[in-house]
Short mmCIF file of C-alpha atoms and ligand atoms in Angstrom, two decimals:
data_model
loop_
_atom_site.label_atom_id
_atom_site.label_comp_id
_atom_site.label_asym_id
_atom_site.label_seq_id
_atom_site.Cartn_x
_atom_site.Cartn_y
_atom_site.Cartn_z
CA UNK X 213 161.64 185.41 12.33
CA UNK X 214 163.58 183.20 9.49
CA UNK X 215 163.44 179.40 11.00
CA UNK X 216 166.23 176.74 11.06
CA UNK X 217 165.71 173.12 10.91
CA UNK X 218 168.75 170.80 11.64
CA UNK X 219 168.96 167.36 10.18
CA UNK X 220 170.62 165.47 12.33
CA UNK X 221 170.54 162.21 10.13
CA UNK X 222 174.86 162.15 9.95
CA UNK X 223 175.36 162.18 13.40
CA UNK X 224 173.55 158.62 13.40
CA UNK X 225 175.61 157.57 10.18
CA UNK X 226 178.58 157.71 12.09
CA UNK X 227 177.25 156.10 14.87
CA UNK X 228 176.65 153.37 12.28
CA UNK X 229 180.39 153.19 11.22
CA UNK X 230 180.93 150.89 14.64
CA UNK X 231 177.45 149.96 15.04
CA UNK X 232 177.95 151.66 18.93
CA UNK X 233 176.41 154.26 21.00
CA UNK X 234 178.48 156.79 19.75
CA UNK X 235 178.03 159.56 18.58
CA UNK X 236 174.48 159.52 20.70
CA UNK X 237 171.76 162.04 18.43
CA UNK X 238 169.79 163.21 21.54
CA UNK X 239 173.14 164.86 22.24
CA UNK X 240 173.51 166.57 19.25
CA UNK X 241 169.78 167.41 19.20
CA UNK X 242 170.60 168.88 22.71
CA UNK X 243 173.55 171.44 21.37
CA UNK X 244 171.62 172.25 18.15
CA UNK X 245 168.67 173.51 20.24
CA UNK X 246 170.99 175.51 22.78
CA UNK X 247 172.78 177.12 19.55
CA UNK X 248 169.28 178.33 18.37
CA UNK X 249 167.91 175.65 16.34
CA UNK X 250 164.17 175.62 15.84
CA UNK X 251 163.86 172.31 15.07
CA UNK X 252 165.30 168.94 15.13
CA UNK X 253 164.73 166.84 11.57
CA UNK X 254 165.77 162.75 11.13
CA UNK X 255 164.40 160.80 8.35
CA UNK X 256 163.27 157.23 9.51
CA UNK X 257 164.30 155.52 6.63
CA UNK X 258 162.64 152.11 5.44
CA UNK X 259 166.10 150.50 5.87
CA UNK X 260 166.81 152.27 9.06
CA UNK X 261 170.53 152.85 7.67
CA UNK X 262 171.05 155.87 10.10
CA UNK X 263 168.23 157.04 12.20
CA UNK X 264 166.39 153.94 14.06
CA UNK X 265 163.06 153.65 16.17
CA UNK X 266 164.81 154.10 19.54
CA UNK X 267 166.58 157.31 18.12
CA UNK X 268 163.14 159.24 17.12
CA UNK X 269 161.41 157.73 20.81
CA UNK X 270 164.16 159.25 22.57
CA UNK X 271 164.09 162.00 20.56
CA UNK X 272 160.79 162.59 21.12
CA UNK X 273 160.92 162.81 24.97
CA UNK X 274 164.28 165.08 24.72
CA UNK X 275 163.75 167.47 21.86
CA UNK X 276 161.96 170.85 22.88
CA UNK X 277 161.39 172.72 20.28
CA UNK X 278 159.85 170.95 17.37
CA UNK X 279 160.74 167.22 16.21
CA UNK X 280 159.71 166.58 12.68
CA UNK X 281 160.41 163.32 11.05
CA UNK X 282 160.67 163.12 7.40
CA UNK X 283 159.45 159.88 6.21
CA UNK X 284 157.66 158.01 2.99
CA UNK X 285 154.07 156.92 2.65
CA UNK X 286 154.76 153.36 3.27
CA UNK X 287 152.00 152.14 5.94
CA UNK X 288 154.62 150.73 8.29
CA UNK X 289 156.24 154.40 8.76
CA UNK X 290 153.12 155.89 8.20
CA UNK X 291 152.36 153.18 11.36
CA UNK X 292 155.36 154.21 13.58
CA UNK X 293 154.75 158.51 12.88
CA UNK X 294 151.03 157.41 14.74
CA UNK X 295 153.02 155.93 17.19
CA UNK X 296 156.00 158.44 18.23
CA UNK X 297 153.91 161.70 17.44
CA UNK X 298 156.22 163.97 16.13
CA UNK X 299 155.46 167.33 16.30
CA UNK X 300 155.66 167.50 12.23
CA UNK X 301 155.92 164.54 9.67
CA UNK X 302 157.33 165.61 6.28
CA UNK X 303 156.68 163.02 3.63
CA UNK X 304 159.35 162.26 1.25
CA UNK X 305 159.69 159.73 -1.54
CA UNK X 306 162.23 157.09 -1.29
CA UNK X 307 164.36 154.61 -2.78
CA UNK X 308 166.13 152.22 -1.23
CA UNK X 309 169.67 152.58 -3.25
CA UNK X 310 169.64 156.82 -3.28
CA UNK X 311 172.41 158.48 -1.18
CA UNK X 312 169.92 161.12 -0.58
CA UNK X 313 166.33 161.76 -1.29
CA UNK X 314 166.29 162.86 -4.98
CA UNK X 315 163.69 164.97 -5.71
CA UNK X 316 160.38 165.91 -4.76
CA UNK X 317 157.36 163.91 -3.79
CA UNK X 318 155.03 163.25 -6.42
CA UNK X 319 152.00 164.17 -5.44
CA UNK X 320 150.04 164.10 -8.41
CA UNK X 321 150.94 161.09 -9.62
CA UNK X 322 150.47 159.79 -5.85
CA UNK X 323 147.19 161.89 -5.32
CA UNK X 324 145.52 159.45 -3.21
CA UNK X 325 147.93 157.57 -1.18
CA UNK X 326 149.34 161.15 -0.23
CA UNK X 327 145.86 162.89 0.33
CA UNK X 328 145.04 159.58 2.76
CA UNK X 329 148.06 159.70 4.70
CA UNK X 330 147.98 163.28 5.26
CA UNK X 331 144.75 162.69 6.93
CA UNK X 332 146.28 159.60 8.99
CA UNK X 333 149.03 161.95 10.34
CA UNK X 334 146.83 164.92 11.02
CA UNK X 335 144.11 162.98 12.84
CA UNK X 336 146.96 161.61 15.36
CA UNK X 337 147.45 165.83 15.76
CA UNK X 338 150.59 165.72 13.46
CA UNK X 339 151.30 169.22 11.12
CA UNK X 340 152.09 167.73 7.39
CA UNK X 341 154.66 168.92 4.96
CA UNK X 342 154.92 167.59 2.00
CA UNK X 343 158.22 167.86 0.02
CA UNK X 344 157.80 168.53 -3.31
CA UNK X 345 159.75 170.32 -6.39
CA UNK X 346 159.26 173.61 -6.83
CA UNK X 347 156.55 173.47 -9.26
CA UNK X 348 153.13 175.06 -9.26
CA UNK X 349 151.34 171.84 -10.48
CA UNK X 350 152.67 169.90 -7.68
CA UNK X 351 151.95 172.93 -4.78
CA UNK X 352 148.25 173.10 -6.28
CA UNK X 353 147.97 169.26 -5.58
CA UNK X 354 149.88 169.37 -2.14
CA UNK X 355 147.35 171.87 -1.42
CA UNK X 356 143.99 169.42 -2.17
CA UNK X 357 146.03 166.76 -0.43
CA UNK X 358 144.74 169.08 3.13
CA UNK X 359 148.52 169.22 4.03
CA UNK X 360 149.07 173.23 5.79
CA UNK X 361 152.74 173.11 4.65
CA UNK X 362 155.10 172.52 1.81
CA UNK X 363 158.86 172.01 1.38
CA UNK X 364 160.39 172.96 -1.42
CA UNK X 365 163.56 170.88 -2.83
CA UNK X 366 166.45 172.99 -3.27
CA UNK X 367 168.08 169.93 -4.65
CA UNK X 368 168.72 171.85 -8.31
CA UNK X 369 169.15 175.06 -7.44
CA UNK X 370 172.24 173.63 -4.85
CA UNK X 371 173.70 171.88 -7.78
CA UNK X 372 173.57 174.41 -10.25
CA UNK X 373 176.65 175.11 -11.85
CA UNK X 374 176.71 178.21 -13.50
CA UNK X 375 174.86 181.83 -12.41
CA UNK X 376 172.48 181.26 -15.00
CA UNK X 377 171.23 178.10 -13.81
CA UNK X 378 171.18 179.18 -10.32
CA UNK X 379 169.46 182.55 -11.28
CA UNK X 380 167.05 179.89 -13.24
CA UNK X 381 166.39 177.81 -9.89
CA UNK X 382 165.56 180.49 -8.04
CA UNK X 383 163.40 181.67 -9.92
CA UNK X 384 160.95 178.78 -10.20
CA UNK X 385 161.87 178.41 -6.31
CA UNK X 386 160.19 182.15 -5.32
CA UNK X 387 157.40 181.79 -7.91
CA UNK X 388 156.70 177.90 -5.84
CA UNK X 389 157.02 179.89 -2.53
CA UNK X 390 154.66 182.64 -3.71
CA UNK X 391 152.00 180.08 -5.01
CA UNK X 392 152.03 177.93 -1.82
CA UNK X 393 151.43 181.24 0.23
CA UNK X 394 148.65 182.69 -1.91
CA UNK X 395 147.30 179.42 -1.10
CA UNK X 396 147.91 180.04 2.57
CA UNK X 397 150.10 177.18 3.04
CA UNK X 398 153.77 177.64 5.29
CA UNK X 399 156.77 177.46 3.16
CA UNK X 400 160.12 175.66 3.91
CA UNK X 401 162.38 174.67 1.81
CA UNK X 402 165.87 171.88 1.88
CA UNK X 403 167.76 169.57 0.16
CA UNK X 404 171.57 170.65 -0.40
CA UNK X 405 171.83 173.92 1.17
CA UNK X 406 175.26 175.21 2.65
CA UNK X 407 177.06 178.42 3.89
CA UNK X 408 177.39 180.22 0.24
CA UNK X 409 174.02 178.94 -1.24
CA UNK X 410 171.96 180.00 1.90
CA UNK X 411 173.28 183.61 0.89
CA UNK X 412 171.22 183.57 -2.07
CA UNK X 413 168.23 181.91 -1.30
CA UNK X 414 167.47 183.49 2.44
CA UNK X 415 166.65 186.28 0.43
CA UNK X 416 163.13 184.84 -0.86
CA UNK X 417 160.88 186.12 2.34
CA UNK X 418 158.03 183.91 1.99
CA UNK X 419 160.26 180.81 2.81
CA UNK X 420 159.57 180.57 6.82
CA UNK X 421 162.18 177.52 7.76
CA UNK X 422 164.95 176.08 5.92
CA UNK X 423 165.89 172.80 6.72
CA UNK X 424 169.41 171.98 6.54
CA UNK X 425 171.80 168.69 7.70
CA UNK X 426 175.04 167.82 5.57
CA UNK X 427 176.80 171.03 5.47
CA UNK X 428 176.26 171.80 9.27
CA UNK X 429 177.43 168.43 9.88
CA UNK X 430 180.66 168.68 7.66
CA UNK X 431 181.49 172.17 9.23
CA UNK X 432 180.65 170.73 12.68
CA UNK X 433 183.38 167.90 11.66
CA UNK X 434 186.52 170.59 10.54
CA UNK X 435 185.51 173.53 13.38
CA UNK X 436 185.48 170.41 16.25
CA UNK X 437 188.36 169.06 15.06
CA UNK X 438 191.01 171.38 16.44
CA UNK X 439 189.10 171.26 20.08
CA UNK X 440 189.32 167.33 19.52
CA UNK X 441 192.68 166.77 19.23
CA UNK X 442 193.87 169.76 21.87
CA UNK X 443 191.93 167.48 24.23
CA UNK X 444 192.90 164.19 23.65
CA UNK X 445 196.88 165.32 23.90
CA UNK X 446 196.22 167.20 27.10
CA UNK X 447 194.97 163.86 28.15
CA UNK X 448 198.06 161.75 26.92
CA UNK X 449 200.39 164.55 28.46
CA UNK X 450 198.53 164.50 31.93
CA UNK X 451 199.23 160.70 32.21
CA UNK X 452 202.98 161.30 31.75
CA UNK X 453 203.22 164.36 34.39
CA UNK X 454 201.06 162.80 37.06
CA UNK X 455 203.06 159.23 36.88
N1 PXP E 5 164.84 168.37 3.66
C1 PXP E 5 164.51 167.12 3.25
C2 PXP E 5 163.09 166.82 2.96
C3 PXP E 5 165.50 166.12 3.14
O1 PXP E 5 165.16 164.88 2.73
C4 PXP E 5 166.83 166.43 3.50
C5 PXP E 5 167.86 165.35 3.48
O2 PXP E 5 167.60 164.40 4.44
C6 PXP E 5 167.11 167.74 3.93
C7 PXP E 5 166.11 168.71 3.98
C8 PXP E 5 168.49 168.14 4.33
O3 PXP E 5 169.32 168.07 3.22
P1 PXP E 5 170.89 168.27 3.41
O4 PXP E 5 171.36 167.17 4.30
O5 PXP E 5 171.41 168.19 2.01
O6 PXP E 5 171.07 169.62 4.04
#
Protein backbone atom coordinates (compact mmCIF):
# COMPACT_ATOMS: atom_id res chain seq x y z
CA UNK A 1 0.00 0.00 0.00
CA UNK A 2 0.93 3.75 -1.32
CA UNK A 3 2.51 5.55 1.99
CA UNK A 4 1.90 9.13 3.30
CA UNK A 5 4.33 11.15 5.14
CA UNK A 6 3.07 14.43 6.83
CA UNK A 7 5.39 17.31 7.43
CA UNK A 8 4.35 18.87 10.15
CA UNK A 9 7.07 21.71 10.05
CA UNK A 10 4.01 24.72 9.68
CA UNK A 11 2.24 23.80 12.54
CA UNK A 12 5.53 24.86 14.56
CA UNK A 13 5.88 28.09 12.28
CA UNK A 14 2.86 29.32 13.63
CA UNK A 15 3.61 28.45 16.92
CA UNK A 16 6.59 30.73 16.24
CA UNK A 17 4.36 33.76 15.22
CA UNK A 18 3.86 34.37 19.30
CA UNK A 19 6.77 32.47 20.34
CA UNK A 20 3.91 30.31 22.68
CA UNK A 21 2.79 26.85 23.13
CA UNK A 22 0.37 27.08 20.59
CA UNK A 23 -0.35 25.41 18.15
CA UNK A 24 1.44 22.28 20.16
CA UNK A 25 2.95 19.64 17.06
CA UNK A 26 2.51 16.43 19.17
CA UNK A 27 -1.13 17.38 18.68
CA UNK A 28 -1.14 17.62 15.22
CA UNK A 29 1.16 14.58 14.95
CA UNK A 30 -1.66 12.92 17.07
CA UNK A 31 -4.69 13.75 14.40
CA UNK A 32 -2.43 13.09 11.37
CA UNK A 33 -1.80 9.53 12.63
CA UNK A 34 -5.60 8.90 13.56
CA UNK A 35 -6.52 10.24 9.87
CA UNK A 36 -4.14 7.53 8.43
CA UNK A 37 -0.85 9.05 8.24
CA UNK A 38 2.11 6.72 8.05
CA UNK A 39 4.47 8.91 9.19
CA UNK A 40 5.23 12.03 10.96
CA UNK A 41 8.22 14.28 9.12
CA UNK A 42 9.87 17.77 10.88
CA UNK A 43 13.07 19.10 9.66
CA UNK A 44 15.39 20.21 12.61
CA UNK A 45 16.72 23.04 11.05
CA UNK A 46 20.30 24.54 11.97
CA UNK A 47 18.46 27.75 12.99
CA UNK A 48 15.70 25.95 14.69
CA UNK A 49 13.20 28.59 12.99
CA UNK A 50 10.19 26.13 13.39
CA UNK A 51 10.78 22.71 14.70
CA UNK A 52 13.09 22.79 18.03
CA UNK A 53 14.85 19.96 20.16
CA UNK A 54 11.97 19.64 22.66
CA UNK A 55 9.48 19.29 19.63
CA UNK A 56 11.34 16.08 17.96
CA UNK A 57 11.97 14.55 21.98
CA UNK A 58 8.41 14.80 22.49
CA UNK A 59 7.76 13.72 19.32
CA UNK A 60 9.64 10.90 19.67
CA UNK A 61 7.87 9.45 22.79
CA UNK A 62 4.27 10.36 21.17
CA UNK A 63 4.49 9.50 17.51
CA UNK A 64 3.54 5.74 16.66
CA UNK A 65 3.97 5.11 13.50
CA UNK A 66 7.24 6.25 12.09
CA UNK A 67 9.10 9.66 13.06
CA UNK A 68 11.61 10.65 10.49
CA UNK A 69 13.53 13.81 10.82
CA UNK A 70 14.92 15.43 7.84
CA UNK A 71 18.06 17.11 8.64
CA UNK A 72 21.69 18.27 7.03
CA UNK A 73 25.06 16.66 7.54
CA UNK A 74 26.26 19.19 9.92
CA UNK A 75 27.89 17.14 12.99
CA UNK A 76 25.80 18.97 15.57
CA UNK A 77 22.41 17.54 13.91
CA UNK A 78 24.10 14.67 12.82
CA UNK A 79 24.89 14.76 16.99
CA UNK A 80 21.23 15.33 18.12
CA UNK A 81 19.60 12.41 15.27
CA UNK A 82 22.19 9.92 17.64
CA UNK A 83 20.56 11.33 20.38
CA UNK A 84 16.58 11.36 19.74
CA UNK A 85 16.64 8.14 17.45
CA UNK A 86 14.23 8.72 15.00
CA UNK A 87 12.88 5.99 13.39
CA UNK A 88 14.25 7.49 9.86
CA UNK A 89 16.72 10.49 9.26
CA UNK A 90 16.45 11.98 5.75
CA UNK A 91 19.41 14.15 4.94
CA UNK A 92 18.81 17.31 3.20
CA UNK A 93 21.07 20.17 2.18
CA UNK A 94 20.55 23.50 3.66
CA UNK A 95 20.94 27.06 3.60
CA UNK A 96 20.34 29.24 6.08
CA UNK A 97 18.35 32.13 3.98
CA UNK A 98 16.05 29.40 1.68
CA UNK A 99 12.27 29.44 2.41
CA UNK A 100 12.41 25.85 1.64
CA UNK A 101 14.98 23.27 0.91
CA UNK A 102 15.88 23.86 -2.78
CA UNK A 103 16.92 21.02 -4.38
CA UNK A 104 18.45 17.83 -3.89
CA UNK A 105 21.38 16.72 -1.82
CA UNK A 106 24.50 16.52 -3.55
CA UNK A 107 25.83 13.52 -3.04
CA UNK A 108 28.50 13.32 -5.39
CA UNK A 109 29.98 16.30 -4.85
CA UNK A 110 29.53 15.45 -0.95
CA UNK A 111 30.57 11.69 -1.44
CA UNK A 112 32.29 11.37 1.75
CA UNK A 113 30.74 13.47 4.32
CA UNK A 114 27.37 11.79 3.13
CA UNK A 115 28.74 8.11 2.86
CA UNK A 116 30.19 8.81 6.74
CA UNK A 117 27.13 10.08 8.13
CA UNK A 118 25.00 7.52 6.69
CA UNK A 119 27.03 5.10 8.60
CA UNK A 120 26.78 7.39 11.90
CA UNK A 121 22.93 7.25 11.62
CA UNK A 122 22.64 3.61 10.73
CA UNK A 123 24.97 2.35 13.46
CA UNK A 124 22.63 4.25 16.15
CA UNK A 125 19.79 1.74 14.20
CA UNK A 126 18.47 4.75 12.14
CA UNK A 127 16.96 3.83 8.26
CA UNK A 128 18.69 6.67 5.86
CA UNK A 129 17.12 8.52 3.02
CA UNK A 130 18.84 10.61 1.23
CA UNK A 131 17.06 13.40 -0.77
CA UNK A 132 18.33 13.88 -3.92
CA UNK A 133 17.15 15.16 -7.58
CA UNK A 134 15.88 12.88 -9.69
CA UNK A 135 18.92 12.01 -11.50
CA UNK A 136 20.55 8.68 -12.15
CA UNK A 137 24.12 9.98 -11.35
CA UNK A 138 23.09 11.11 -8.03
CA UNK A 139 20.80 7.63 -7.17
CA UNK A 140 24.03 5.56 -8.30
CA UNK A 141 26.06 7.59 -5.64
CA UNK A 142 23.22 7.56 -2.92
CA UNK A 143 23.41 3.98 -3.50
CA UNK A 144 27.53 3.56 -2.63
CA UNK A 145 26.80 6.02 0.15
CA UNK A 146 25.05 2.37 1.98
CA UNK A 147 21.84 4.51 2.44
CA UNK A 148 18.53 1.67 1.75
CA UNK A 149 16.35 4.65 0.64
CA UNK A 150 16.08 7.64 -1.58
CA UNK A 151 13.76 10.67 -1.89
CA UNK A 152 13.24 12.11 -4.85
CA UNK A 153 12.62 16.09 -5.10
CA UNK A 154 9.51 16.86 -6.78
CA UNK A 155 10.55 20.42 -6.40
CA UNK A 156 10.49 20.94 -10.55
CA UNK A 157 8.06 18.85 -11.56
CA UNK A 158 5.55 20.93 -8.79
CA UNK A 159 6.60 24.10 -10.41
CA UNK A 160 6.30 23.28 -13.83
CA UNK A 161 4.29 25.48 -15.73
CA UNK A 162 3.21 24.14 -18.79
CA UNK A 163 2.15 20.17 -19.70
CA UNK A 164 5.24 19.86 -21.44
CA UNK A 165 7.41 20.62 -18.67
CA UNK A 166 5.46 18.62 -16.31
CA UNK A 167 5.26 15.64 -18.81
CA UNK A 168 9.27 16.42 -18.90
CA UNK A 169 9.56 16.11 -14.93
CA UNK A 170 7.96 13.16 -14.76
CA UNK A 171 9.66 11.62 -16.85
CA UNK A 172 13.15 11.92 -15.39
CA UNK A 173 11.12 11.38 -11.97
CA UNK A 174 9.91 7.48 -13.04
CA UNK A 175 13.19 6.76 -14.87
CA UNK A 176 15.01 8.04 -11.00
CA UNK A 177 12.36 5.78 -9.29
CA UNK A 178 13.06 2.85 -11.63
CA UNK A 179 16.93 3.15 -11.19
CA UNK A 180 16.81 3.41 -7.36
CA UNK A 181 14.62 0.13 -7.37
CA UNK A 182 16.72 -1.90 -9.78
CA UNK A 183 19.18 -1.01 -7.28
CA UNK A 184 16.93 -2.32 -4.54
CA UNK A 185 16.70 0.83 -2.75
CA UNK A 186 12.86 2.20 -1.31
CA UNK A 187 11.60 5.12 -3.19
CA UNK A 188 9.82 8.27 -1.79
CA UNK A 189 9.55 11.19 -3.15
CA UNK A 190 8.50 15.31 -1.81
CA UNK A 191 9.06 18.70 -2.13
CA UNK A 192 5.90 20.78 -3.40
CA UNK A 193 3.28 18.29 -3.84
CA UNK A 194 -0.54 19.25 -3.49
CA UNK A 195 -4.12 17.95 -4.27
CA UNK A 196 -3.88 18.34 -8.32
CA UNK A 197 -0.12 17.42 -8.70
CA UNK A 198 -0.45 14.21 -6.50
CA UNK A 199 -2.99 13.15 -9.36
CA UNK A 200 -0.27 12.85 -11.71
CA UNK A 201 2.52 11.62 -9.99
CA UNK A 202 0.72 8.74 -7.64
CA UNK A 203 0.60 7.12 -10.79
CA UNK A 204 4.49 6.13 -10.89
CA UNK A 205 4.16 2.63 -8.75
CA UNK A 206 7.61 2.25 -7.70
CA UNK A 207 7.35 5.45 -5.48
CA UNK A 208 6.38 3.69 -1.93
CA UNK A 209 5.76 7.08 0.34
CA UNK A 210 5.25 10.54 -0.60
CA UNK A 211 6.04 12.99 1.78
CA UNK A 212 3.97 15.96 1.85
CA UNK A 213 3.57 19.27 4.46
CA UNK A 214 2.51 22.79 2.94
CA UNK A 215 -0.50 21.96 1.03
CA UNK A 216 -2.04 19.73 3.85
CA UNK A 217 -1.30 22.46 6.10
CA UNK A 218 -2.92 25.29 3.91
CA UNK A 219 -6.07 23.04 3.31
CA UNK A 220 -6.04 22.15 7.04
CA UNK A 221 -6.08 26.18 7.54
CA UNK A 222 -9.42 26.98 4.98
CA UNK A 223 -11.43 23.39 5.85
CA UNK A 224 -10.84 24.33 9.94
CA UNK A 225 -11.74 27.58 9.49
CA UNK A 226 -15.51 27.38 9.26
CA UNK A 227 -15.49 24.85 12.50
CA UNK A 228 -13.28 27.72 14.13
CA UNK A 229 -15.32 30.47 13.98
CA UNK A 230 -18.89 28.40 14.54
CA UNK A 231 -17.15 27.70 17.86
CA UNK A 232 -15.83 30.68 19.07
CA UNK A 233 -19.47 32.54 18.45
CA UNK A 234 -21.30 29.73 20.18
CA UNK A 235 -18.97 30.67 22.92
CA UNK A 236 -19.59 34.55 22.84
CA UNK A 237 -23.46 33.77 22.50
CA UNK A 238 -23.44 31.29 25.56
CA UNK A 239 -21.98 34.10 27.78
CA UNK A 240 -24.88 36.43 26.86
CA UNK A 241 -27.80 33.66 27.43
CA UNK A 242 -26.43 32.24 30.64
CA UNK A 243 -25.86 35.95 32.28
N1 LIG B 1 10.46 16.23 1.63
C1 LIG B 1 11.55 16.96 1.97
C2 LIG B 1 12.88 16.29 1.98
C3 LIG B 1 11.42 18.31 2.36
O1 LIG B 1 12.52 19.02 2.70
C4 LIG B 1 10.13 18.87 2.42
C5 LIG B 1 9.97 20.28 2.91
O2 LIG B 1 10.31 20.36 4.26
C6 LIG B 1 9.04 18.07 2.07
C7 LIG B 1 9.22 16.76 1.65
C8 LIG B 1 7.64 18.60 2.11
O3 LIG B 1 7.51 19.61 1.16
P1 LIG B 1 6.18 20.48 1.12
O4 LIG B 1 6.08 21.18 2.44
O5 LIG B 1 6.40 21.38 -0.04
O6 LIG B 1 5.05 19.51 0.92
Amino acid sequence: MVKLGVNIDHIASVRQLRRGTAPDPVDAARICEKAGADSIVVHLREDRRHINDADVAALRESVRTRLNLEMSIDPGIVDAACRIKPDQATLVPEKRQELTTEGGLDVIGNFKAVRDTVARLQKDGIRVSLFIDPSKKQIRAAKETGASCVEIHTGEFAAADSYKEQTYCIGLIREAALCARSFGMKVFAGHGLDYENILVIRKIKEIEEYNIGYSIICRALIIGLDRAVREMKNRIREGRTHG
